[in-house]
Coordinates of C-alpha atoms in Angstrom, one line a residue:
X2 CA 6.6 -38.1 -14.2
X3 CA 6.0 -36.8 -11.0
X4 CA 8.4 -33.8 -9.8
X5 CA 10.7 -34.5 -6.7
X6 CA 9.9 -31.6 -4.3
X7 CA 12.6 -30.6 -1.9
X8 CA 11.9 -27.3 0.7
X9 CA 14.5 -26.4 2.5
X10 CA 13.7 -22.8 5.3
X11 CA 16.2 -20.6 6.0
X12 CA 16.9 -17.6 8.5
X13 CA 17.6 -14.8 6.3
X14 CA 21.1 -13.6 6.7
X15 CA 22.4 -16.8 8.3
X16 CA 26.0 -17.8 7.7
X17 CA 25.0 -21.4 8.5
X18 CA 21.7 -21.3 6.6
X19 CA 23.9 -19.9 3.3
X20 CA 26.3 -23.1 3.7
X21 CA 23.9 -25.7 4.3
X22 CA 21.5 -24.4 1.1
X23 CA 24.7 -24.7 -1.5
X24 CA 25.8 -27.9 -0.1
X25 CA 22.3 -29.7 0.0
X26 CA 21.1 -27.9 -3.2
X27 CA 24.2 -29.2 -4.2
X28 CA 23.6 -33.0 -3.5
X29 CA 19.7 -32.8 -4.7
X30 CA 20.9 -31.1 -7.7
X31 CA 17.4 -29.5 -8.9
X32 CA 15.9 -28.5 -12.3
X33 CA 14.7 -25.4 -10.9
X34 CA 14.7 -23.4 -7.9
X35 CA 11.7 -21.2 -7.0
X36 CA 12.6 -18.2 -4.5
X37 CA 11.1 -16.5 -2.1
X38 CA 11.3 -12.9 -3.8
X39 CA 9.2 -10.7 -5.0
X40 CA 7.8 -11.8 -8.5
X41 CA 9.5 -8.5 -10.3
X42 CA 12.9 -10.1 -9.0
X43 CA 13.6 -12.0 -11.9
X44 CA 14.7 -9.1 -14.7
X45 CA 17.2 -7.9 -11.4
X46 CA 18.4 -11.4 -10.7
X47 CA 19.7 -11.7 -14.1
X48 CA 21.4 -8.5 -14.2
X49 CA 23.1 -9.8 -11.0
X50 CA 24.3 -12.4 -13.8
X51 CA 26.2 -10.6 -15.9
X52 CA 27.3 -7.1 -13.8
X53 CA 30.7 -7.6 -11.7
X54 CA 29.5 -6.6 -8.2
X55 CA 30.8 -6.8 -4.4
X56 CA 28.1 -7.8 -1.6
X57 CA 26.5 -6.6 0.6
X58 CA 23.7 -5.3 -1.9
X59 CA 19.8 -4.6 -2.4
X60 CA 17.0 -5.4 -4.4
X61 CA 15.2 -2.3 -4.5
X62 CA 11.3 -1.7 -6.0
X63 CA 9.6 1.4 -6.2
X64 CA 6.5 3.1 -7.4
X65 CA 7.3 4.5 -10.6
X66 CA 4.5 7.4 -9.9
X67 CA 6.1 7.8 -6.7
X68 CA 9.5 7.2 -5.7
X69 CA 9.3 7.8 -2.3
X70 CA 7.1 4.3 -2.3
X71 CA 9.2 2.1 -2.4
X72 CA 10.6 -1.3 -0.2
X73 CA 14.6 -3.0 -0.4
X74 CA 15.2 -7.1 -0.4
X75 CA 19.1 -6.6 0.7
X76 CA 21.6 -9.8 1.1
X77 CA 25.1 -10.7 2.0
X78 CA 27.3 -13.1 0.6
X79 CA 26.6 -15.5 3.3
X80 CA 22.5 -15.0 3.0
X81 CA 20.9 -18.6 2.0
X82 CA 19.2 -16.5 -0.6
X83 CA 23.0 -15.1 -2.3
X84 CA 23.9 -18.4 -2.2
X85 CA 20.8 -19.8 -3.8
X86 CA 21.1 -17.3 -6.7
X87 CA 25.0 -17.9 -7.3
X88 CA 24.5 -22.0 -7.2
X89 CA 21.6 -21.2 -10.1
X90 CA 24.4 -19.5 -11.7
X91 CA 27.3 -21.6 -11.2
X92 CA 24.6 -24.8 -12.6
X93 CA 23.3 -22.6 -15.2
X94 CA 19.5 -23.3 -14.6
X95 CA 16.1 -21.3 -13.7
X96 CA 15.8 -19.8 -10.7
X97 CA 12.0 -18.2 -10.0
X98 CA 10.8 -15.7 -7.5
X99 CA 7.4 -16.4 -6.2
X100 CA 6.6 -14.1 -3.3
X101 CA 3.8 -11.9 -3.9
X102 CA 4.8 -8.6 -6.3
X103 CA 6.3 -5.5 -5.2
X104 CA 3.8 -3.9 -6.8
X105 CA 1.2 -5.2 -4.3
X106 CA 3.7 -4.9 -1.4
X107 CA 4.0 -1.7 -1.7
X108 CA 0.5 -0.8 -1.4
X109 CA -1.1 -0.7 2.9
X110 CA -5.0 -1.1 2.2
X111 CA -4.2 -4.3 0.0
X112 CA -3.7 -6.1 3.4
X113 CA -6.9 -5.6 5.9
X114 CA -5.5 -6.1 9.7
X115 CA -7.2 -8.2 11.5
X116 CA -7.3 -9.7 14.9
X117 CA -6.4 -13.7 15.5
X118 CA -9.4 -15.0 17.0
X119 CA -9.7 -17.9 18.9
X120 CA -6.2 -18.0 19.8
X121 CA -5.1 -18.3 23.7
X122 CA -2.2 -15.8 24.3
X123 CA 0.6 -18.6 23.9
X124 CA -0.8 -19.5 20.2
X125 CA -0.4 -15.5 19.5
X126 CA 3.2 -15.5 20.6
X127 CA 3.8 -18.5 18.3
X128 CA 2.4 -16.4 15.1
X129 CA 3.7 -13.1 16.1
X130 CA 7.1 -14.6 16.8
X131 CA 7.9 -18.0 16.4
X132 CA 11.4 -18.6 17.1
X133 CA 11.4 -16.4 19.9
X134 CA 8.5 -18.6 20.9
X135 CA 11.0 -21.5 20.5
X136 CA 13.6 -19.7 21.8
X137 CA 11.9 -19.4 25.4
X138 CA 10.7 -22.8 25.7
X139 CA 14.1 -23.6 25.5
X140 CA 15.0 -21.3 28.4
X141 CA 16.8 -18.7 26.2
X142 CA 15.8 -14.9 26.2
X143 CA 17.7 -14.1 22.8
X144 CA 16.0 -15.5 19.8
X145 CA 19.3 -15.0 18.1
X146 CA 21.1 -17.0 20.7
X147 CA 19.1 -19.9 20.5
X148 CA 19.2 -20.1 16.9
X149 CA 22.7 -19.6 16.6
X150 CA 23.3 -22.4 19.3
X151 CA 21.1 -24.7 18.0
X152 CA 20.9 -24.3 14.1
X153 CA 24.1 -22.1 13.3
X154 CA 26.4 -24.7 13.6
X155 CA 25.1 -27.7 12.8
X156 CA 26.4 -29.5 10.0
X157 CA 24.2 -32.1 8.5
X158 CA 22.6 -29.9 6.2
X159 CA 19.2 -32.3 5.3
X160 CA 18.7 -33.4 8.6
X161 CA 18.8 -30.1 10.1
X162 CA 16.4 -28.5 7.3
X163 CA 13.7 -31.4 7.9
X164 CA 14.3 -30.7 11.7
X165 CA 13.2 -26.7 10.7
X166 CA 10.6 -27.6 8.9
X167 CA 9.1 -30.1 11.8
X168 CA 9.0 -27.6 14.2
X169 CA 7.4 -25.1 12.1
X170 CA 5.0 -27.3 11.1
X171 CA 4.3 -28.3 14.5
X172 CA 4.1 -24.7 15.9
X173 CA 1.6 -23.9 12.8
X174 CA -0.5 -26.9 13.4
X175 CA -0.6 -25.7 17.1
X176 CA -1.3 -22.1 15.8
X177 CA -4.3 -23.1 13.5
X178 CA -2.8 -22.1 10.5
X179 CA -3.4 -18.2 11.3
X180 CA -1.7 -15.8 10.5
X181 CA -1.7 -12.0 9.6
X182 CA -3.2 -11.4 6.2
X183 CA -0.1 -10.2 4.3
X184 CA 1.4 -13.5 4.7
X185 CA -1.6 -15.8 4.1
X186 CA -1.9 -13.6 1.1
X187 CA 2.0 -14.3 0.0
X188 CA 1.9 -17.8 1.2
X189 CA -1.1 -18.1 -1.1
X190 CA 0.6 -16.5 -4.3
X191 CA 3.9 -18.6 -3.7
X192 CA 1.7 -22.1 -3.7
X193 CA 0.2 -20.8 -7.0
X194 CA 3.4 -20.3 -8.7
X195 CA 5.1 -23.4 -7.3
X196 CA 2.1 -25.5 -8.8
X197 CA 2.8 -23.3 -12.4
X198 CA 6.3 -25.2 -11.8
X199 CA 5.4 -28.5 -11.4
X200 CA 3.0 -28.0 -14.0
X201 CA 6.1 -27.5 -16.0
X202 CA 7.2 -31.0 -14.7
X203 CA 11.0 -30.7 -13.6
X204 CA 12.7 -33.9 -12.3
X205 CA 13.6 -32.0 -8.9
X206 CA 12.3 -28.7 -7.7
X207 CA 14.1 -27.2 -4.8
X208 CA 11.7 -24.1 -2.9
X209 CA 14.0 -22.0 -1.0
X210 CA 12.1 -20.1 2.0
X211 CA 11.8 -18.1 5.1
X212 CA 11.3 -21.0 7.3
X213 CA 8.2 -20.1 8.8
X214 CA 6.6 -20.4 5.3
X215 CA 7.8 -24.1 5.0
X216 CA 4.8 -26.3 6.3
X217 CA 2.4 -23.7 4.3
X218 CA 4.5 -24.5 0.9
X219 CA 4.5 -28.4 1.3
X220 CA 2.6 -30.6 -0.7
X221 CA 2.0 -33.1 1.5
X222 CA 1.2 -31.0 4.7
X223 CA -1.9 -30.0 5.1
X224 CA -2.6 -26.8 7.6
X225 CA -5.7 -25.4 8.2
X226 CA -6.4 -22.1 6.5
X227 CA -8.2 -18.7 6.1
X228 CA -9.3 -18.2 2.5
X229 CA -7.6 -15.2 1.1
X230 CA -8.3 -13.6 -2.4
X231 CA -5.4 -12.4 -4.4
X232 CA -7.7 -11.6 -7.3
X233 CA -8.7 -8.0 -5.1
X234 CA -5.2 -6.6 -4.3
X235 CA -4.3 -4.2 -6.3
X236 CA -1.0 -3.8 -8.4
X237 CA 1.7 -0.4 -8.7
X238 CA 3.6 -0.4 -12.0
X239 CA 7.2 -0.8 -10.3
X240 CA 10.9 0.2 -11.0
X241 CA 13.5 -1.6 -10.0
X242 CA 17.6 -1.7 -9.6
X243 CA 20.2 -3.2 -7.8
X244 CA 22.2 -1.0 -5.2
X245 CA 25.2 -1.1 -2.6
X246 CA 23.8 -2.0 0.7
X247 CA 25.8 -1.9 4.0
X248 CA 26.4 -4.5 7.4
X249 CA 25.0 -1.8 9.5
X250 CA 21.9 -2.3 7.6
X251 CA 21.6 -5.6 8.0
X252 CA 22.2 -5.7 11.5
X253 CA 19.5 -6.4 13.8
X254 CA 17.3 -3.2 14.8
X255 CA 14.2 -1.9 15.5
X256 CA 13.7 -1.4 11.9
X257 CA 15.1 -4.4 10.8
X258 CA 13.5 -7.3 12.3
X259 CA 15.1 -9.7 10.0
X260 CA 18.5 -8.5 10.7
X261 CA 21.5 -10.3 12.6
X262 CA 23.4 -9.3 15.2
X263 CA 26.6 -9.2 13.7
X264 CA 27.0 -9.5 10.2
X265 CA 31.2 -9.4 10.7
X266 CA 30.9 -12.4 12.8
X267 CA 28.6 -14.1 10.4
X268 CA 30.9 -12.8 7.4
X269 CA 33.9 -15.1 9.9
X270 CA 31.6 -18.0 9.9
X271 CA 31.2 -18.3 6.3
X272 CA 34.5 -17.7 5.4
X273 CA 35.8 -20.5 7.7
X274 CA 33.9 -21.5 10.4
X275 CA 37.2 -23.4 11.8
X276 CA 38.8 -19.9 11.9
X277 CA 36.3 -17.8 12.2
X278 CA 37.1 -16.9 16.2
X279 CA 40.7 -16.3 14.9
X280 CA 39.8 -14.1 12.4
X281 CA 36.9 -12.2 13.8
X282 CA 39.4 -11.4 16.9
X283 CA 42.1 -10.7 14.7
X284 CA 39.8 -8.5 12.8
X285 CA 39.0 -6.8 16.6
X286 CA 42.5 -6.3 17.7
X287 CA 43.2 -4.5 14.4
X288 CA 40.3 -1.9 15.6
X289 CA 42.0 -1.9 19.0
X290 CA 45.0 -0.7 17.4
X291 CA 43.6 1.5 14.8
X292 CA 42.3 3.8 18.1
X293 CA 45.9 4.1 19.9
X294 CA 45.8 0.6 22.3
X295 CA 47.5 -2.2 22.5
X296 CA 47.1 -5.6 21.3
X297 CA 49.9 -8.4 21.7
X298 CA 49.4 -11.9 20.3
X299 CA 49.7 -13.4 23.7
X300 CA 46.6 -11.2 24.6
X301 CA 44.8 -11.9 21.4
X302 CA 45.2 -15.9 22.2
X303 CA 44.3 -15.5 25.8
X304 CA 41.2 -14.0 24.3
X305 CA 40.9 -17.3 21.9
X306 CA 41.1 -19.5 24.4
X307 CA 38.8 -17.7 27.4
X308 CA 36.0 -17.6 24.5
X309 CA 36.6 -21.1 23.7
X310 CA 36.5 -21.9 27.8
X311 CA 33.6 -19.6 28.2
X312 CA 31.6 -21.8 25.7
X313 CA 32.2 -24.8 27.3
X314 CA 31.1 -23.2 30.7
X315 CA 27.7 -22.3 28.8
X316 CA 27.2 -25.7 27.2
X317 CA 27.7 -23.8 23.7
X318 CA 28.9 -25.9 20.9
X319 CA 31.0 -23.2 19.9
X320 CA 31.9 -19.5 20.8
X321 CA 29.6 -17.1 19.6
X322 CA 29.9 -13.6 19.7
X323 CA 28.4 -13.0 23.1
X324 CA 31.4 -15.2 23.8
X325 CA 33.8 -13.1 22.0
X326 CA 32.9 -9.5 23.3
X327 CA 33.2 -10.7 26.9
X328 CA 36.7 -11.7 26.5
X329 CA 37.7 -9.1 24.4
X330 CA 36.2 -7.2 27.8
X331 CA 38.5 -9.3 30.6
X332 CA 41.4 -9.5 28.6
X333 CA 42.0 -6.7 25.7
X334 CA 39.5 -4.8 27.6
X335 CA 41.4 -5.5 31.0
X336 CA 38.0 -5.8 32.3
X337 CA 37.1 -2.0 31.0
X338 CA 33.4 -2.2 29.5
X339 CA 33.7 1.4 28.5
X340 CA 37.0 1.1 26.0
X341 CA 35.0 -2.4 24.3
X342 CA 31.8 -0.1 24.3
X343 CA 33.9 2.8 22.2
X344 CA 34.7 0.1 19.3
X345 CA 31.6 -2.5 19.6
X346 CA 30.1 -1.3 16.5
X347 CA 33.3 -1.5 14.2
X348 CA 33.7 -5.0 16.0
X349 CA 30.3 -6.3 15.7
X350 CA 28.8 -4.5 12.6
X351 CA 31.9 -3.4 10.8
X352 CA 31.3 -0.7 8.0
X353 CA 31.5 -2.9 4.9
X354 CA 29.6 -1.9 1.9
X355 CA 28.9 -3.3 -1.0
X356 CA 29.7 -2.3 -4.6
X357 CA 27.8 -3.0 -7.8
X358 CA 29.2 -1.7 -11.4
X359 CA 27.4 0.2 -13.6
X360 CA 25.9 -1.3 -17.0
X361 CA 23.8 -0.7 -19.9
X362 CA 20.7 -0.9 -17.7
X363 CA 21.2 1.8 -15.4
X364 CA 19.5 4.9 -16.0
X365 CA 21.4 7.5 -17.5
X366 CA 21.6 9.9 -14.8
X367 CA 23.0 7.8 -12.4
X368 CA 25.7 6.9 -15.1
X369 CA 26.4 10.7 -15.4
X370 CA 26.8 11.0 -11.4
X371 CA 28.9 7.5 -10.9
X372 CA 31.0 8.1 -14.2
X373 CA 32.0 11.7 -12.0
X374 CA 32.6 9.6 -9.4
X375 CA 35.3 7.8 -10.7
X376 CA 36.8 10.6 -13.3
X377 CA 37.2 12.8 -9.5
X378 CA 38.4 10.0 -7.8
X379 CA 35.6 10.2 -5.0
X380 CA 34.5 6.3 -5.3
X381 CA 35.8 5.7 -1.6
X382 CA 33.7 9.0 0.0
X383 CA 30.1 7.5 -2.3
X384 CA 30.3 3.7 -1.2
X385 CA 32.0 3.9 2.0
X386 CA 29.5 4.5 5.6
X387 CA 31.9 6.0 7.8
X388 CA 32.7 9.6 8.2
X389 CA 35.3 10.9 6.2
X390 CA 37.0 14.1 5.5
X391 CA 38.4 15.9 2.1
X392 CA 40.2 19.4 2.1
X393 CA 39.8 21.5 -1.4
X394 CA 41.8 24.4 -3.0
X395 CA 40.0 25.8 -5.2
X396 CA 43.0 27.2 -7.4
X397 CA 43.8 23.5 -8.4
X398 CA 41.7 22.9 -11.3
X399 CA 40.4 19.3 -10.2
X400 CA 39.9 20.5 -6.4
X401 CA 37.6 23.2 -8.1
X402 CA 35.9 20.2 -9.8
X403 CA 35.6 18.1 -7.0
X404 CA 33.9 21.3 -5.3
X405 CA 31.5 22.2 -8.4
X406 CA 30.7 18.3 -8.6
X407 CA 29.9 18.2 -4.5
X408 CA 27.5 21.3 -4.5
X409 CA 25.7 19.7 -7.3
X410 CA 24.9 16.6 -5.2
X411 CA 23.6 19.3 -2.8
X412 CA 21.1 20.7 -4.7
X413 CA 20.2 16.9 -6.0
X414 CA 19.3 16.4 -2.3
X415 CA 22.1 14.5 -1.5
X416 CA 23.5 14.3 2.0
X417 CA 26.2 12.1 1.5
X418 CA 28.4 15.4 1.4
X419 CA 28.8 18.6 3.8
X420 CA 30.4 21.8 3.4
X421 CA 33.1 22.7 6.6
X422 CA 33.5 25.7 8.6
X423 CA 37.1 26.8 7.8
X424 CA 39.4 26.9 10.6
X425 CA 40.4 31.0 11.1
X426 CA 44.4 30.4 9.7
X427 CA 42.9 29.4 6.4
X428 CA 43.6 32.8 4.1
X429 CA 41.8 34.2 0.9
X430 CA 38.4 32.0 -0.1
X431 CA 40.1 29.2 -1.8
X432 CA 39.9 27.2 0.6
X433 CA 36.6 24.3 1.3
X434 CA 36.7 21.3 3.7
X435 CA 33.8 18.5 3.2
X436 CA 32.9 16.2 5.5
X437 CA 31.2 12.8 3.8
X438 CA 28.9 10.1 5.7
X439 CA 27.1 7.7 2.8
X440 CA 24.4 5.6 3.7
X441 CA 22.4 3.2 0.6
X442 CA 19.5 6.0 1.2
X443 CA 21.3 8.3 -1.1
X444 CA 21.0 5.8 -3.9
X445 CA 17.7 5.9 -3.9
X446 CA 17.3 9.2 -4.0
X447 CA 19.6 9.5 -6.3
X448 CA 17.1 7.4 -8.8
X449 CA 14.7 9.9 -7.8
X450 CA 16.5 12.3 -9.2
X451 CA 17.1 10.1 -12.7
X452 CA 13.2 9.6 -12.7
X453 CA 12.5 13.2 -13.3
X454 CA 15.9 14.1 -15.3
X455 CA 18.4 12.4 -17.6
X456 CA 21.5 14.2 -16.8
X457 CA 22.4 16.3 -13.8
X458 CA 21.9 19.3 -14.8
X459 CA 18.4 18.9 -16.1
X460 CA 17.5 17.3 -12.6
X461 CA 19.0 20.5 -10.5
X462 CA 16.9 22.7 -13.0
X463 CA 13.5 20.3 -12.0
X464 CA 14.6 20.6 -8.5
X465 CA 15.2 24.6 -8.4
X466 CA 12.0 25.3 -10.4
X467 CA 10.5 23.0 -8.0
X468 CA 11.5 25.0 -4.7

């Protein structure tokens, strides 16, 4: 019997994307899905299963010889991938990663550099960045903007994916099939273990990928290709765990090139994309009002409808957030770019993070630290990214807890936590103020510290020794 392949590419992090996957995967109803995650995902992905968790979070790999080496896979709720995992749940059936491993990933002279030759300059653009490539034939500077008005709200899911997977196709063919060698390499290993799939012989296969790698994973399109060989990379015995992640982490950066814009917006979309401009302003005013100004409900649906206006003026299907934040400016703002400016990161990032519970397979250290956590009621300081404040007197028994806890995670290198200056009216030395700013960095150094140690004292002691 011959296996019905269906691949459907996705932007990572797209509320869109994440809406169209369930609801085609959905209608095809596959066997399996194959993934595109690295190949140690699986053993994480299951423990997603079972452990009550909040998004946003992170797949996170290191070298188990050295922590420090180490690479995240983060998602949302409304990342295709998120959405891809929970359907596999919700149906109950296999769901396989089959990007190359961590292990590999993780290690630089496994993936030689080399220079595209025989490409013309415009070919090069298409391989170094292909929707920006697309993005400025059709006349649009922002690669986000283009996708957003062409793909984000679109809502014949299958169309739309064979669309995608067209102009890939066609920008690869145009390309040559070249490519830098990391990917050639992972496009390579993920046609391997689709084929160990099929092999299998499922009535329906569904591949869920980055949609660049589409035309490279289909059966029945052909691109020409550099020979690669996986059998010479070399392969890092890898740890892995699952940790909190944050929107201002997946926002779109210099460091994070698969980032969006504005994960909050995007969180709007997928929630209800009918009442997502509603809600992300409503969302906005709160901010507004949260800093000392102003916000009545007639200004809040002038804002509504000037987005709404602005769209149409723009030939936009829809308001996006480009949209949004210029008439938040004219009409909340009252045309003051400086007083949007003060709240455009709360408003367009937000400071959500994600939470994920502790289980049987977390190391025992890091049950030690989060079971403190909870016991000292400093949950909300750990998970949350924003700067927050805590004043300690040290003749309360739990505030001299709190205070012995907090210079612990000092000398376990964490930053998450600052001692004050006192103010001069304080009296006597019984008094601390901590200042608190979390970021998903201090969990992985906090699994540094449970690599060398399994409880908190033992790790201070390797620490202190160490100085």
């Amino acid at each position: 019997m011959e296996t019905e392949i269906k691949i459907f590419g996705i932007r990572h992090h797209g509320a869109g994307s994440a809406k169209r996957l369930y609801s085609a995967l959905n209608k095809f109803k596959p066997d399996e899905i194959c993934i595109e995650m690295p190949f140690e995902s699986l053993e994480l992905i299951t423990q997603l299963k079972v452990t009550p968790h909040i998004c946003p979070l992170a797949f996170l790999y290191y070298n188990k010889e050295n922590s420090k080496q180490s690479m995240y896979y983060p998602f949302a709720e409304f990342s295709p991938e998120y959405q891809a995992i929970k359907y596999s749940f919700e149906q109950n059936i296999p769901i396989i990663p089959i990007d190359l491993p961590a292990g590999m990933s993780l290690i630089p002279s496994n993936f030689k550099k080399e220079t595209e030759v025989g490409l013309n300059s415009d070919q090069q653009h298409m391989i170094n960045d292909p929707l920006g490539y697309l993005a400025r034939q059709s006349g649009y500077k922002d690669t986000e903007r283009w996708w957003d008005s062409y793909f984000e709200s679109w809502t014949e899911d299958e169309e739309l994916f064979n669309i995608i997977h067209n102009l890939m196709l066609e920008l690869r063919t145009n390309s040559k099939g070249i490519d830098d060698y990391e990917t050639l390499l992972r496009e390579e290993f993920m046609r391997q273990q689709i084929n160990i799939c099929i092999n299998k012989s499922p009535e329906k296969l569904a591949i869920v990928c980055g949609a660049w790698h589409s035309p490279a994973l289909s059966t029945y399109a052909i691109l020409p290709s550099k020979k690669v060989n996986l059998d010479s990379l070399k392969n890092l015995s890898i740890g892995s765990s699952i940790i909190p992640w944050t929107y201002s982490r997946l926002a779109l950066n210099r460091y994070y090139s698969a980032g969006i814009e504005s994960p909050v917006w995007h969180e709007c979309i997928f929630q209800n994309s009918e009442t997502a401009i509603s809600n992300w302003l409503s969302q906005a005013a709160t901010q507004f009002r949260k800093n000392g100004y102003q916000v009545s409900t007639a200004e809040h649906i002038d804002t509504e409808r000037l987005s709404k206006e602005l769209a149409m003026l723009r030939e936009m299907p829809i308001a996006g957030i480009e949209e949004l934040m210029d008439a938040c400016t004219t009409v909340i703002g009252k045309g003051d770019v400086n007083r949007i400016n003060l709240l455009k990161n709360q408003m367009i990032i937000g400071n959500k993070s994600g939470e994920i519970e502790v289980n049987s397979e977390t190391l025992s250290l890091i049950k030690e630290f989060k079971t403190k956590l909870n016991l000292l009621r400093l949950t909300k300081h750990w998970s949350e990214s924003g700067s927050d404040f805590l004043e300690l007197d040290l003749r309360k028994e739990k505030h001299l807890a709190i205070s012995r806890f907090l210079h612990q995670s000092i000398l376990l290198k964490l930053d998450w936590c600052q001692p004050q200056e006192l103010e001069i009216k304080a009296q006597g030395n019984f008094h601390e103020n901590w200042k608190f700013d979390w970021n998903p960095d201090q969990e992985m150094t906090l699994i540094q510290a449970a690599i060398h140690a399994s409880t908190i004292e033992d790790a201070i002691y390797y620490y202190v020794l160490d100085l």
